PDB file of C-alpha atoms and ligand atoms in Angstrom:
ATOM      1  CA  MET A 245      14.198   3.528 -12.218  1.00  0.00           C
ATOM      2  CA  LYS A 246      11.871   0.933 -13.669  1.00  0.00           C
ATOM      3  CA  ILE A 247       9.201  -0.095 -10.993  1.00  0.00           C
ATOM      4  CA  CYS A 248       6.570  -2.836 -10.744  1.00  0.00           C
ATOM      5  CA  ASP A 249       3.869  -3.955  -8.419  1.00  0.00           C
ATOM      6  CA  LEU A 250       3.833  -7.784  -7.677  1.00  0.00           C
ATOM      7  CA  HIS A 251       0.786  -7.923  -5.403  1.00  0.00           C
ATOM      8  CA  THR A 252      -2.617  -6.721  -6.598  1.00  0.00           C
ATOM      9  CA  HIS A 253      -6.242  -7.710  -6.327  1.00  0.00           C
ATOM     10  CA  THR A 254      -9.103  -7.670  -8.836  1.00  0.00           C
ATOM     11  CA  THR A 255     -12.830  -8.305  -8.816  1.00  0.00           C
ATOM     12  CA  ALA A 256     -11.952 -12.015  -9.067  1.00  0.00           C
ATOM     13  CA  SER A 257     -11.412 -11.743  -5.352  1.00  0.00           C
ATOM     14  CA  ASP A 258     -11.807  -8.719  -3.107  1.00  0.00           C
ATOM     15  CA  GLY A 259     -10.492  -5.921  -5.382  1.00  0.00           C
ATOM     16  CA  SER A 260     -12.843  -3.508  -6.959  1.00  0.00           C
ATOM     17  CA  ASP A 261     -11.212  -3.173 -10.440  1.00  0.00           C
ATOM     18  CA  SER A 262     -11.761  -5.834 -13.061  1.00  0.00           C
ATOM     19  CA  PRO A 263      -8.502  -7.547 -14.320  1.00  0.00           C
ATOM     20  CA  ALA A 264      -8.630  -5.620 -17.642  1.00  0.00           C
ATOM     21  CA  GLU A 265      -9.139  -2.285 -15.661  1.00  0.00           C
ATOM     22  CA  LEU A 266      -6.223  -3.052 -13.539  1.00  0.00           C
ATOM     23  CA  ILE A 267      -3.873  -3.466 -16.555  1.00  0.00           C
ATOM     24  CA  ARG A 268      -4.940  -0.224 -17.884  1.00  0.00           C
ATOM     25  CA  LEU A 269      -4.351   1.550 -14.552  1.00  0.00           C
ATOM     26  CA  ALA A 270      -0.836  -0.002 -14.200  1.00  0.00           C
ATOM     27  CA  ILE A 271       0.080   1.347 -17.607  1.00  0.00           C
ATOM     28  CA  ASP A 272      -1.259   4.804 -16.694  1.00  0.00           C
ATOM     29  CA  ALA A 273       0.759   4.592 -13.441  1.00  0.00           C
ATOM     30  CA  GLY A 274       3.848   4.150 -15.480  1.00  0.00           C
ATOM     31  CA  LEU A 275       4.631   0.667 -14.028  1.00  0.00           C
ATOM     32  CA  SER A 276       6.764  -1.745 -16.007  1.00  0.00           C
ATOM     33  CA  ALA A 277       5.105  -4.913 -14.920  1.00  0.00           C
ATOM     34  CA  ILE A 278       2.418  -6.156 -12.449  1.00  0.00           C
ATOM     35  CA  ALA A 279       1.482  -9.415 -10.982  1.00  0.00           C
ATOM     36  CA  VAL A 280      -2.238 -10.193 -10.234  1.00  0.00           C
ATOM     37  CA  THR A 281      -2.515 -12.248  -7.034  1.00  0.00           C
ATOM     38  CA  ASP A 282      -6.090 -12.661  -6.024  1.00  0.00           C
ATOM     39  CA  HIS A 283      -6.993 -14.518  -2.957  1.00  0.00           C
ATOM     40  CA  ASP A 284      -7.215 -18.238  -3.510  1.00  0.00           C
ATOM     41  CA  THR A 285      -8.386 -17.885  -7.235  1.00  0.00           C
ATOM     42  CA  ILE A 286      -6.852 -17.629 -10.564  1.00  0.00           C
ATOM     43  CA  GLN A 287     -10.135 -16.714 -12.226  1.00  0.00           C
ATOM     44  CA  GLY A 288      -9.023 -13.184 -13.093  1.00  0.00           C
ATOM     45  CA  LEU A 289      -5.727 -14.172 -14.814  1.00  0.00           C
ATOM     46  CA  LYS A 290      -7.176 -14.879 -18.445  1.00  0.00           C
ATOM     47  CA  GLU A 291      -8.794 -11.465 -18.699  1.00  0.00           C
ATOM     48  CA  ALA A 292      -5.572  -9.725 -17.335  1.00  0.00           C
ATOM     49  CA  LYS A 293      -3.493 -11.747 -19.768  1.00  0.00           C
ATOM     50  CA  ASP A 294      -5.640 -10.883 -22.633  1.00  0.00           C
ATOM     51  CA  GLU A 295      -5.571  -7.100 -21.892  1.00  0.00           C
ATOM     52  CA  ALA A 296      -1.795  -7.164 -21.170  1.00  0.00           C
ATOM     53  CA  GLU A 297      -1.139  -8.916 -24.447  1.00  0.00           C
ATOM     54  CA  LYS A 298      -3.292  -6.485 -26.398  1.00  0.00           C
ATOM     55  CA  ARG A 299      -1.434  -3.539 -24.890  1.00  0.00           C
ATOM     56  CA  GLY A 300       2.102  -4.992 -24.797  1.00  0.00           C
ATOM     57  CA  PHE A 301       2.237  -4.915 -21.084  1.00  0.00           C
ATOM     58  CA  GLU A 302       4.130  -7.349 -19.008  1.00  0.00           C
ATOM     59  CA  LEU A 303       1.834  -9.436 -16.625  1.00  0.00           C
ATOM     60  CA  ILE A 304       3.028 -12.004 -14.255  1.00  0.00           C
ATOM     61  CA  PRO A 305       0.356 -14.516 -13.322  1.00  0.00           C
ATOM     62  CA  GLY A 306      -0.104 -15.093  -9.569  1.00  0.00           C
ATOM     63  CA  VAL A 307      -2.204 -16.155  -6.657  1.00  0.00           C
ATOM     64  CA  GLU A 308      -2.255 -15.458  -2.903  1.00  0.00           C
ATOM     65  CA  LEU A 309      -3.062 -18.421  -0.745  1.00  0.00           C
ATOM     66  CA  SER A 310      -4.264 -17.906   2.879  1.00  0.00           C
ATOM     67  CA  VAL A 311      -2.456 -20.494   5.218  1.00  0.00           C
ATOM     68  CA  ASN A 312      -2.990 -21.577   8.754  1.00  0.00           C
ATOM     69  CA  PHE A 313      -0.787 -19.671  11.272  1.00  0.00           C
ATOM     70  CA  LYS A 314      -1.011 -19.408  14.952  1.00  0.00           C
ATOM     71  CA  LYS A 315      -0.654 -15.659  15.301  1.00  0.00           C
ATOM     72  CA  GLY A 316      -1.440 -12.865  12.894  1.00  0.00           C
ATOM     73  CA  ASN A 317      -2.052 -13.819   9.247  1.00  0.00           C
ATOM     74  CA  MET A 318       0.277 -15.815   6.826  1.00  0.00           C
ATOM     75  CA  HIS A 319      -0.258 -15.524   3.128  1.00  0.00           C
ATOM     76  CA  ILE A 320       1.761 -17.260   0.541  1.00  0.00           C
ATOM     77  CA  LEU A 321       2.079 -15.810  -3.003  1.00  0.00           C
ATOM     78  CA  GLY A 322       2.590 -17.971  -6.031  1.00  0.00           C
ATOM     79  CA  TYR A 323       4.061 -16.687  -9.151  1.00  0.00           C
ATOM     80  CA  PHE A 324       4.077 -18.090 -12.676  1.00  0.00           C
ATOM     81  CA  ILE A 325       1.879 -21.166 -11.738  1.00  0.00           C
ATOM     82  CA  ASP A 326       0.824 -23.541 -14.401  1.00  0.00           C
ATOM     83  CA  GLU A 327      -2.969 -22.933 -14.169  1.00  0.00           C
ATOM     84  CA  ASN A 328      -3.796 -26.369 -15.756  1.00  0.00           C
ATOM     85  CA  GLU A 329      -1.900 -28.450 -13.144  1.00  0.00           C
ATOM     86  CA  GLU A 330      -4.451 -30.837 -11.743  1.00  0.00           C
ATOM     87  CA  PHE A 331      -3.426 -30.917  -8.086  1.00  0.00           C
ATOM     88  CA  PHE A 332      -3.130 -27.178  -7.871  1.00  0.00           C
ATOM     89  CA  LYS A 333      -6.648 -26.721  -9.396  1.00  0.00           C
ATOM     90  CA  SER A 334      -8.292 -29.319  -7.119  1.00  0.00           C
ATOM     91  CA  THR A 335      -6.598 -27.666  -4.089  1.00  0.00           C
ATOM     92  CA  LEU A 336      -7.982 -24.242  -5.151  1.00  0.00           C
ATOM     93  CA  LYS A 337     -11.430 -25.760  -5.436  1.00  0.00           C
ATOM     94  CA  ARG A 338     -11.152 -27.220  -1.977  1.00  0.00           C
ATOM     95  CA  VAL A 339     -10.152 -23.891  -0.539  1.00  0.00           C
ATOM     96  CA  GLN A 340     -12.916 -22.149  -2.480  1.00  0.00           C
ATOM     97  CA  MET A 341     -15.487 -24.488  -1.064  1.00  0.00           C
ATOM     98  CA  ALA A 342     -14.278 -23.885   2.488  1.00  0.00           C
ATOM     99  CA  ARG A 343     -14.759 -20.210   1.789  1.00  0.00           C
ATOM    100  CA  ALA A 344     -18.209 -20.571   0.455  1.00  0.00           C
ATOM    101  CA  GLU A 345     -19.243 -22.505   3.566  1.00  0.00           C
ATOM    102  CA  ARG A 346     -17.883 -19.798   5.825  1.00  0.00           C
ATOM    103  CA  ASN A 347     -19.794 -16.810   4.574  1.00  0.00           C
ATOM    104  CA  PRO A 348     -23.197 -17.937   5.487  1.00  0.00           C
ATOM    105  CA  LYS A 349     -21.716 -18.671   9.079  1.00  0.00           C
ATOM    106  CA  ILE A 350     -20.631 -15.059   9.338  1.00  0.00           C
ATOM    107  CA  LEU A 351     -23.936 -13.804   8.092  1.00  0.00           C
ATOM    108  CA  ARG A 352     -25.844 -15.874  10.578  1.00  0.00           C
ATOM    109  CA  LYS A 353     -23.702 -14.442  13.420  1.00  0.00           C
ATOM    110  CA  LEU A 354     -24.167 -10.902  12.320  1.00  0.00           C
ATOM    111  CA  LYS A 355     -27.983 -11.566  12.149  1.00  0.00           C
ATOM    112  CA  ASP A 356     -27.855 -12.682  15.701  1.00  0.00           C
ATOM    113  CA  LEU A 357     -26.234  -9.352  16.397  1.00  0.00           C
ATOM    114  CA  GLY A 358     -28.979  -7.389  14.682  1.00  0.00           C
ATOM    115  CA  ILE A 359     -27.029  -6.808  11.595  1.00  0.00           C
ATOM    116  CA  SER A 360     -28.614  -7.812   8.221  1.00  0.00           C
ATOM    117  CA  VAL A 361     -26.362  -8.721   5.309  1.00  0.00           C
ATOM    118  CA  THR A 362     -27.683 -10.978   2.635  1.00  0.00           C
ATOM    119  CA  MET A 363     -26.032 -13.299   0.041  1.00  0.00           C
ATOM    120  CA  ASP A 364     -27.711 -11.248  -2.639  1.00  0.00           C
ATOM    121  CA  GLU A 365     -25.988  -8.074  -1.437  1.00  0.00           C
ATOM    122  CA  LEU A 366     -22.659  -9.883  -1.310  1.00  0.00           C
ATOM    123  CA  GLU A 367     -23.137 -11.201  -4.866  1.00  0.00           C
ATOM    124  CA  GLU A 368     -23.986  -7.717  -6.180  1.00  0.00           C
ATOM    125  CA  ILE A 369     -20.953  -6.068  -4.667  1.00  0.00           C
ATOM    126  CA  SER A 370     -18.501  -8.919  -5.507  1.00  0.00           C
ATOM    127  CA  LYS A 371     -19.467  -8.700  -9.273  1.00  0.00           C
ATOM    128  CA  GLY A 372     -19.237 -12.535  -9.626  1.00  0.00           C
ATOM    129  CA  GLY A 373     -15.878 -12.910  -7.908  1.00  0.00           C
ATOM    130  CA  GLN A 374     -15.059 -14.843  -4.925  1.00  0.00           C
ATOM    131  CA  ILE A 375     -16.668 -13.369  -1.759  1.00  0.00           C
ATOM    132  CA  GLY A 376     -14.516 -12.714   1.432  1.00  0.00           C
ATOM    133  CA  ARG A 377     -14.915 -10.528   4.550  1.00  0.00           C
ATOM    134  CA  PRO A 378     -13.997  -7.235   2.963  1.00  0.00           C
ATOM    135  CA  HIS A 379     -17.246  -7.623   0.793  1.00  0.00           C
ATOM    136  CA  ILE A 380     -19.228  -8.224   3.948  1.00  0.00           C
ATOM    137  CA  ALA A 381     -17.599  -5.124   5.564  1.00  0.00           C
ATOM    138  CA  ARG A 382     -18.413  -3.070   2.493  1.00  0.00           C
ATOM    139  CA  VAL A 383     -22.101  -3.816   2.713  1.00  0.00           C
ATOM    140  CA  MET A 384     -21.976  -3.190   6.492  1.00  0.00           C
ATOM    141  CA  VAL A 385     -20.546   0.225   5.632  1.00  0.00           C
ATOM    142  CA  GLU A 386     -23.133   0.931   2.920  1.00  0.00           C
ATOM    143  CA  LYS A 387     -25.957   0.085   5.254  1.00  0.00           C
ATOM    144  CA  GLY A 388     -24.742   2.322   7.973  1.00  0.00           C
ATOM    145  CA  TYR A 389     -23.820  -0.409  10.601  1.00  0.00           C
ATOM    146  CA  VAL A 390     -20.190   0.620  10.802  1.00  0.00           C
ATOM    147  CA  LYS A 391     -18.069   3.686   9.886  1.00  0.00           C
ATOM    148  CA  SER A 392     -15.508   1.913   7.786  1.00  0.00           C
ATOM    149  CA  VAL A 393     -14.233  -1.340   6.470  1.00  0.00           C
ATOM    150  CA  SER A 394     -11.598  -1.385   9.252  1.00  0.00           C
ATOM    151  CA  ASP A 395     -14.211  -0.652  11.784  1.00  0.00           C
ATOM    152  CA  ALA A 396     -16.243  -3.702  10.525  1.00  0.00           C
ATOM    153  CA  PHE A 397     -13.102  -5.888  10.867  1.00  0.00           C
ATOM    154  CA  ASP A 398     -12.244  -4.511  14.250  1.00  0.00           C
ATOM    155  CA  ARG A 399     -15.772  -4.822  15.790  1.00  0.00           C
ATOM    156  CA  TYR A 400     -17.046  -7.955  13.945  1.00  0.00           C
ATOM    157  CA  LEU A 401     -15.032  -9.691  11.385  1.00  0.00           C
ATOM    158  CA  LYS A 402     -11.340 -10.137  12.531  1.00  0.00           C
ATOM    159  CA  ARG A 403     -10.152 -13.164  14.210  1.00  0.00           C
ATOM    160  CA  GLY A 404     -11.652 -13.563  17.616  1.00  0.00           C
ATOM    161  CA  ALA A 405     -14.410 -10.829  16.945  1.00  0.00           C
ATOM    162  CA  LYS A 406     -18.078 -11.364  17.516  1.00  0.00           C
ATOM    163  CA  ALA A 407     -19.061 -12.491  13.996  1.00  0.00           C
ATOM    164  CA  TYR A 408     -15.755 -14.235  12.930  1.00  0.00           C
ATOM    165  CA  ALA A 409     -15.923 -17.674  11.489  1.00  0.00           C
ATOM    166  CA  PRO A 410     -12.780 -19.638  10.703  1.00  0.00           C
ATOM    167  CA  LYS A 411     -12.206 -21.152   7.401  1.00  0.00           C
ATOM    168  CA  SER A 412     -10.211 -24.565   7.203  1.00  0.00           C
ATOM    169  CA  ILE A 413      -7.303 -23.721   4.911  1.00  0.00           C
ATOM    170  CA  LEU A 414      -3.900 -25.048   4.035  1.00  0.00           C
ATOM    171  CA  ASP A 415      -0.916 -25.500   6.251  1.00  0.00           C
ATOM    172  CA  PRO A 416       2.084 -23.327   4.973  1.00  0.00           C
ATOM    173  CA  GLY A 417       4.032 -26.395   3.805  1.00  0.00           C
ATOM    174  CA  GLU A 418       1.104 -27.739   1.836  1.00  0.00           C
ATOM    175  CA  ALA A 419       0.604 -24.277   0.117  1.00  0.00           C
ATOM    176  CA  ILE A 420       4.327 -24.190  -0.725  1.00  0.00           C
ATOM    177  CA  LYS A 421       4.174 -27.616  -2.190  1.00  0.00           C
ATOM    178  CA  VAL A 422       1.157 -27.108  -4.179  1.00  0.00           C
ATOM    179  CA  ILE A 423       2.569 -23.995  -5.712  1.00  0.00           C
ATOM    180  CA  LYS A 424       5.842 -25.763  -6.516  1.00  0.00           C
ATOM    181  CA  GLY A 425       3.993 -28.759  -7.900  1.00  0.00           C
ATOM    182  CA  ALA A 426       2.415 -26.359 -10.480  1.00  0.00           C
ATOM    183  CA  ARG A 427       5.961 -25.148 -11.322  1.00  0.00           C
ATOM    184  CA  GLY A 428       5.317 -21.790  -9.442  1.00  0.00           C
ATOM    185  CA  ILE A 429       7.445 -19.782  -7.178  1.00  0.00           C
ATOM    186  CA  PRO A 430       6.209 -19.586  -3.622  1.00  0.00           C
ATOM    187  CA  VAL A 431       6.967 -16.231  -1.717  1.00  0.00           C
ATOM    188  CA  LEU A 432       5.982 -15.182   1.708  1.00  0.00           C
ATOM    189  CA  ALA A 433       3.549 -12.226   1.598  1.00  0.00           C
ATOM    190  CA  HIS A 434       3.754  -9.168   3.813  1.00  0.00           C
ATOM    191  CA  PRO A 435       5.876 -10.548   6.666  1.00  0.00           C
ATOM    192  CA  PHE A 436       4.641  -7.750   9.041  1.00  0.00           C
ATOM    193  CA  SER A 437       1.287  -9.510   9.285  1.00  0.00           C
ATOM    194  CA  LEU A 438       3.075 -12.532  11.007  1.00  0.00           C
ATOM    195  CA  LEU A 439       3.307 -10.078  14.133  1.00  0.00           C
ATOM    196  CA  ALA A 440       6.766 -11.601  14.928  1.00  0.00           C
ATOM    197  CA  LYS A 441       7.965 -10.012  18.161  1.00  0.00           C
ATOM    198  CA  ASP A 442      11.398  -9.209  16.838  1.00  0.00           C
ATOM    199  CA  ARG A 443      13.801  -9.889  13.932  1.00  0.00           C
ATOM    200  CA  ASP A 444      15.016 -13.234  15.404  1.00  0.00           C
ATOM    201  CA  GLU A 445      11.360 -14.690  15.589  1.00  0.00           C
ATOM    202  CA  LEU A 446      10.867 -13.409  11.956  1.00  0.00           C
ATOM    203  CA  PHE A 447      14.047 -15.052  10.863  1.00  0.00           C
ATOM    204  CA  SER A 448      13.228 -18.330  12.415  1.00  0.00           C
ATOM    205  CA  ILE A 449       9.791 -18.339  10.901  1.00  0.00           C
ATOM    206  CA  VAL A 450      11.137 -17.505   7.353  1.00  0.00           C
ATOM    207  CA  GLU A 451      13.954 -20.198   7.814  1.00  0.00           C
ATOM    208  CA  SER A 452      11.465 -22.865   8.621  1.00  0.00           C
ATOM    209  CA  LEU A 453       9.407 -21.931   5.678  1.00  0.00           C
ATOM    210  CA  LYS A 454      12.521 -22.083   3.429  1.00  0.00           C
ATOM    211  CA  LYS A 455      12.990 -25.703   4.634  1.00  0.00           C
ATOM    212  CA  GLU A 456       9.633 -26.437   3.355  1.00  0.00           C
ATOM    213  CA  GLY A 457      10.528 -24.953  -0.068  1.00  0.00           C
ATOM    214  CA  LEU A 458       9.838 -21.214   0.100  1.00  0.00           C
ATOM    215  CA  MET A 459      11.786 -19.307  -2.489  1.00  0.00           C
ATOM    216  CA  GLY A 460      11.147 -15.641  -1.797  1.00  0.00           C
ATOM    217  CA  VAL A 461      10.148 -12.820   0.580  1.00  0.00           C
ATOM    218  CA  GLU A 462       7.993  -9.917  -0.117  1.00  0.00           C
ATOM    219  CA  CYS A 463      10.212  -7.184   1.334  1.00  0.00           C
ATOM    220  CA  TYR A 464       8.714  -4.015  -0.196  1.00  0.00           C
ATOM    221  CA  TYR A 465       5.220  -3.653   0.872  1.00  0.00           C
ATOM    222  CA  THR A 466       2.693  -0.774   1.648  1.00  0.00           C
ATOM    223  CA  GLU A 467       2.714  -1.418   5.443  1.00  0.00           C
ATOM    224  CA  HIS A 468       6.453  -1.940   5.780  1.00  0.00           C
ATOM    225  CA  ASP A 469       8.476   0.983   7.009  1.00  0.00           C
ATOM    226  CA  GLU A 470      12.171   1.592   5.971  1.00  0.00           C
ATOM    227  CA  ALA A 471      13.414  -0.398   8.981  1.00  0.00           C
ATOM    228  CA  PHE A 472      11.153  -3.377   8.538  1.00  0.00           C
ATOM    229  CA  THR A 473      11.878  -3.340   4.915  1.00  0.00           C
ATOM    230  CA  GLY A 474      15.584  -3.391   5.715  1.00  0.00           C
ATOM    231  CA  ALA A 475      15.143  -6.352   8.227  1.00  0.00           C
ATOM    232  CA  CYS A 476      13.206  -8.431   5.523  1.00  0.00           C
ATOM    233  CA  LEU A 477      15.989  -7.688   2.864  1.00  0.00           C
ATOM    234  CA  GLU A 478      18.621  -8.777   5.353  1.00  0.00           C
ATOM    235  CA  ILE A 479      16.756 -11.920   6.136  1.00  0.00           C
ATOM    236  CA  ALA A 480      16.238 -12.680   2.401  1.00  0.00           C
ATOM    237  CA  ARG A 481      19.818 -12.137   1.746  1.00  0.00           C
ATOM    238  CA  ALA A 482      21.001 -14.338   4.667  1.00  0.00           C
ATOM    239  CA  LEU A 483      18.734 -17.132   3.532  1.00  0.00           C
ATOM    240  CA  ASP A 484      19.382 -16.724  -0.187  1.00  0.00           C
ATOM    241  CA  LEU A 485      15.734 -15.925  -0.970  1.00  0.00           C
ATOM    242  CA  ILE A 486      14.294 -13.932  -3.792  1.00  0.00           C
ATOM    243  CA  VAL A 487      13.224 -10.418  -2.958  1.00  0.00           C
ATOM    244  CA  THR A 488       9.802  -9.289  -4.192  1.00  0.00           C
ATOM    245  CA  GLY A 489       7.435  -6.424  -3.423  1.00  0.00           C
ATOM    246  CA  GLY A 490       3.987  -5.150  -4.099  1.00  0.00           C
ATOM    247  CA  SER A 491       1.315  -2.649  -2.844  1.00  0.00           C
ATOM    248  CA  ASP A 492      -1.636  -5.173  -2.172  1.00  0.00           C
ATOM    249  CA  TYR A 493      -3.683  -2.844  -4.173  1.00  0.00           C
ATOM    250  CA  HIS A 494      -7.499  -3.469  -3.792  1.00  0.00           C
ATOM    251  CA  GLY A 495      -8.982  -0.536  -5.620  1.00  0.00           C
ATOM    252  CA  LYS A 496     -11.975   1.129  -3.778  1.00  0.00           C
ATOM    253  CA  ALA A 497     -11.907  -1.681  -1.224  1.00  0.00           C
ATOM    254  CA  LYS A 498      -8.740  -0.188   0.205  1.00  0.00           C
ATOM    255  CA  PRO A 499      -8.691   3.408  -1.120  1.00  0.00           C
ATOM    256  CA  TYR A 500      -5.660   4.459   0.837  1.00  0.00           C
ATOM    257  CA  ILE A 501      -3.405   1.980  -1.307  1.00  0.00           C
ATOM    258  CA  LYS A 502      -2.353   3.285  -4.611  1.00  0.00           C
ATOM    259  CA  LEU A 503      -1.278   0.997  -7.414  1.00  0.00           C
ATOM    260  CA  GLY A 504       2.527   0.653  -7.439  1.00  0.00           C
ATOM    261  CA  ARG A 505       2.915   3.404  -4.813  1.00  0.00           C
ATOM    262  CA  GLY A 506       1.372   2.026  -1.722  1.00  0.00           C
ATOM    263  CA  LYS A 507       0.654   4.913   0.700  1.00  0.00           C
ATOM    264  CA  GLY A 508       2.969   7.040  -1.522  1.00  0.00           C
ATOM    265  CA  GLY A 509       6.465   6.005  -0.640  1.00  0.00           C
ATOM    266  CA  LEU A 510       6.433   2.472  -2.178  1.00  0.00           C
ATOM    267  CA  ARG A 511       8.912   1.844  -4.994  1.00  0.00           C
ATOM    268  CA  VAL A 512       9.328  -1.889  -6.008  1.00  0.00           C
ATOM    269  CA  PRO A 513      12.394  -2.173  -8.270  1.00  0.00           C
ATOM    270  CA  TYR A 514      11.962  -4.042 -11.598  1.00  0.00           C
ATOM    271  CA  SER A 515      14.933  -6.274 -10.554  1.00  0.00           C
ATOM    272  CA  CYS A 516      12.269  -8.198  -8.473  1.00  0.00           C
ATOM    273  CA  VAL A 517      10.707  -9.352 -11.819  1.00  0.00           C
ATOM    274  CA  GLU A 518      14.066 -10.258 -13.230  1.00  0.00           C
ATOM    275  CA  ALA A 519      14.880 -12.291 -10.053  1.00  0.00           C
ATOM    276  CA  LEU A 520      11.607 -14.279 -10.222  1.00  0.00           C
ATOM    277  CA  ARG A 521      12.170 -14.928 -13.937  1.00  0.00           C
ATOM    278  CA  SER A 522      15.628 -16.165 -13.480  1.00  0.00           C
ATOM    279  CA  ALA A 523      14.455 -18.584 -10.818  1.00  0.00           C
ATOM    280  CA  LEU A 524      11.972 -20.202 -13.323  1.00  0.00           C
TER     281      LEU A 524
HETATM  282  P1  AMP B 997     -10.806 -13.256   3.968  1.00  0.00           P
HETATM  283  O1  AMP B 997     -10.374 -13.560   2.447  1.00  0.00           O
HETATM  284  O2  AMP B 997     -12.235 -13.256   4.039  1.00  0.00           O
HETATM  285  O3  AMP B 997     -10.061 -13.937   4.907  1.00  0.00           O
HETATM  286  O4  AMP B 997     -10.369 -11.716   4.120  1.00  0.00           O
HETATM  287  C1  AMP B 997      -9.018 -11.270   3.867  1.00  0.00           C
HETATM  288  C2  AMP B 997      -8.997  -9.974   3.447  1.00  0.00           C
HETATM  289  O5  AMP B 997      -9.447  -9.013   4.447  1.00  0.00           O
HETATM  290  C3  AMP B 997      -7.666  -9.335   2.976  1.00  0.00           C
HETATM  291  O6  AMP B 997      -7.875  -8.514   1.823  1.00  0.00           O
HETATM  292  C4  AMP B 997      -7.153  -8.510   4.038  1.00  0.00           C
HETATM  293  O7  AMP B 997      -6.336  -7.538   3.762  1.00  0.00           O
HETATM  294  C5  AMP B 997      -8.564  -7.947   4.587  1.00  0.00           C
HETATM  295  N1  AMP B 997      -8.488  -7.557   6.138  1.00  0.00           N
HETATM  296  C6  AMP B 997      -8.140  -8.371   7.021  1.00  0.00           C
HETATM  297  N2  AMP B 997      -8.036  -7.707   8.221  1.00  0.00           N
HETATM  298  C7  AMP B 997      -8.524  -6.453   7.896  1.00  0.00           C
HETATM  299  C8  AMP B 997      -8.704  -5.219   8.644  1.00  0.00           C
HETATM  300  N3  AMP B 997      -8.567  -5.328   9.995  1.00  0.00           N
HETATM  301  N4  AMP B 997      -9.209  -4.174   8.083  1.00  0.00           N
HETATM  302  C9  AMP B 997      -9.381  -4.207   6.688  1.00  0.00           C
HETATM  303  N5  AMP B 997      -9.142  -5.248   5.963  1.00  0.00           N
HETATM  304  C10 AMP B 997      -8.703  -6.344   6.418  1.00  0.00           C
HETATM  305 ZN1   ZN B 998      -7.725  -8.923  -0.208  1.00  0.00          ZN
HETATM  306 FE1   FE B 999      -2.500 -10.838   1.958  1.00  0.00          FE
HETATM  307 FE1   FE B1000      -3.267  -9.298  -0.912  1.00  0.00          FE
END
C-alpha cells in the first residue's frame, strides 16, 4: 500500500529537521508523498520544493494555522496554497507579529519564577525559524529546569499554566477564508485536540466549520486510536469532507513521533493525496 504523511514540521517552525532533510527522510521512510505544514509560516516550502524536485519526490505545500477555540486547541491545515496571494501573505505576517510579541511575555513570566531563558538561546535553538513554546521548553530541558518538553508545558507553558501568555490569533472562519482566498484546501487538524466530550459534540463542531467552508478532516493522526479514527472517518463521510492524515512529525522536538508512522501504527493511505488533488 502506498502511504504518505500530510502533516510535518521543519526548522521553519518548531521541527528539528530542515526542509531538505525532511524530504530525504521521507524518501528513506518509503513514503510516496509528504506535506510540509509549519505553524503559521510558509518559509520552509521553497527549500522543501527544491529538494523534492531534485529527487523526483512528491511534495504538497501546506501550512498549519492556530485558531481561537474555547476549549483544547484548534488548528486548521491549508494545502496547495498560492503563496503569493496578498491577503494570505499579510494575514501570516500579522499572526507572526503576534507570536513575536508573545515570546518575550512568556520569558518575563519565567524570569519572575526564577527561570532564565533568553532570546539568544531561543534564536540558537530555532535555527532562524519561527519561535514557539516548544523552543522555550527545549531550552528549559537543556538548562535542567524541567525533565522534559511535556513537563515544561504541564508546569509552565500550557494554557492556564504559570508562564502562559496568549497570542491573539485568527477565528476559525477567518483562517478557512484566508486559505480558500489563496486557492488552498482548509482541513481540520487532529480533531482529538478539540477535547469534544463525545461524537455528537465533535460532529457539531465539524459541521459548523463546514458551514464556514472547511473541506476536510485529518482522520488519521498519531494520537488517534482506532475508535477515534473511525469516528472521524464517519463524520467526514456524513459531511462529505475530504479525509486526510499525518503524523505531526517534529523530529527531535517530539522524538516519539516517527515520520509517516506516528507511534508505530499510523498508515496514511495515498488516496488522501488523490482526494486533495481532485478537490483542486
Ligand atoms: P505554540 O506554537 O507556541 O502555540 O506551540 C504549539 C506547539 O506546542 C505545537 O507543536 C504543539 O504540538 C506543542 N504543544 C502543545 N502542548 C504541548 C504539550 N503539552 N506537550 C508538548 N508539546 C505541546
Ligand atoms: Zn509544532
Ligand atoms: Fe497542530
Ligand atoms: Fe502540527
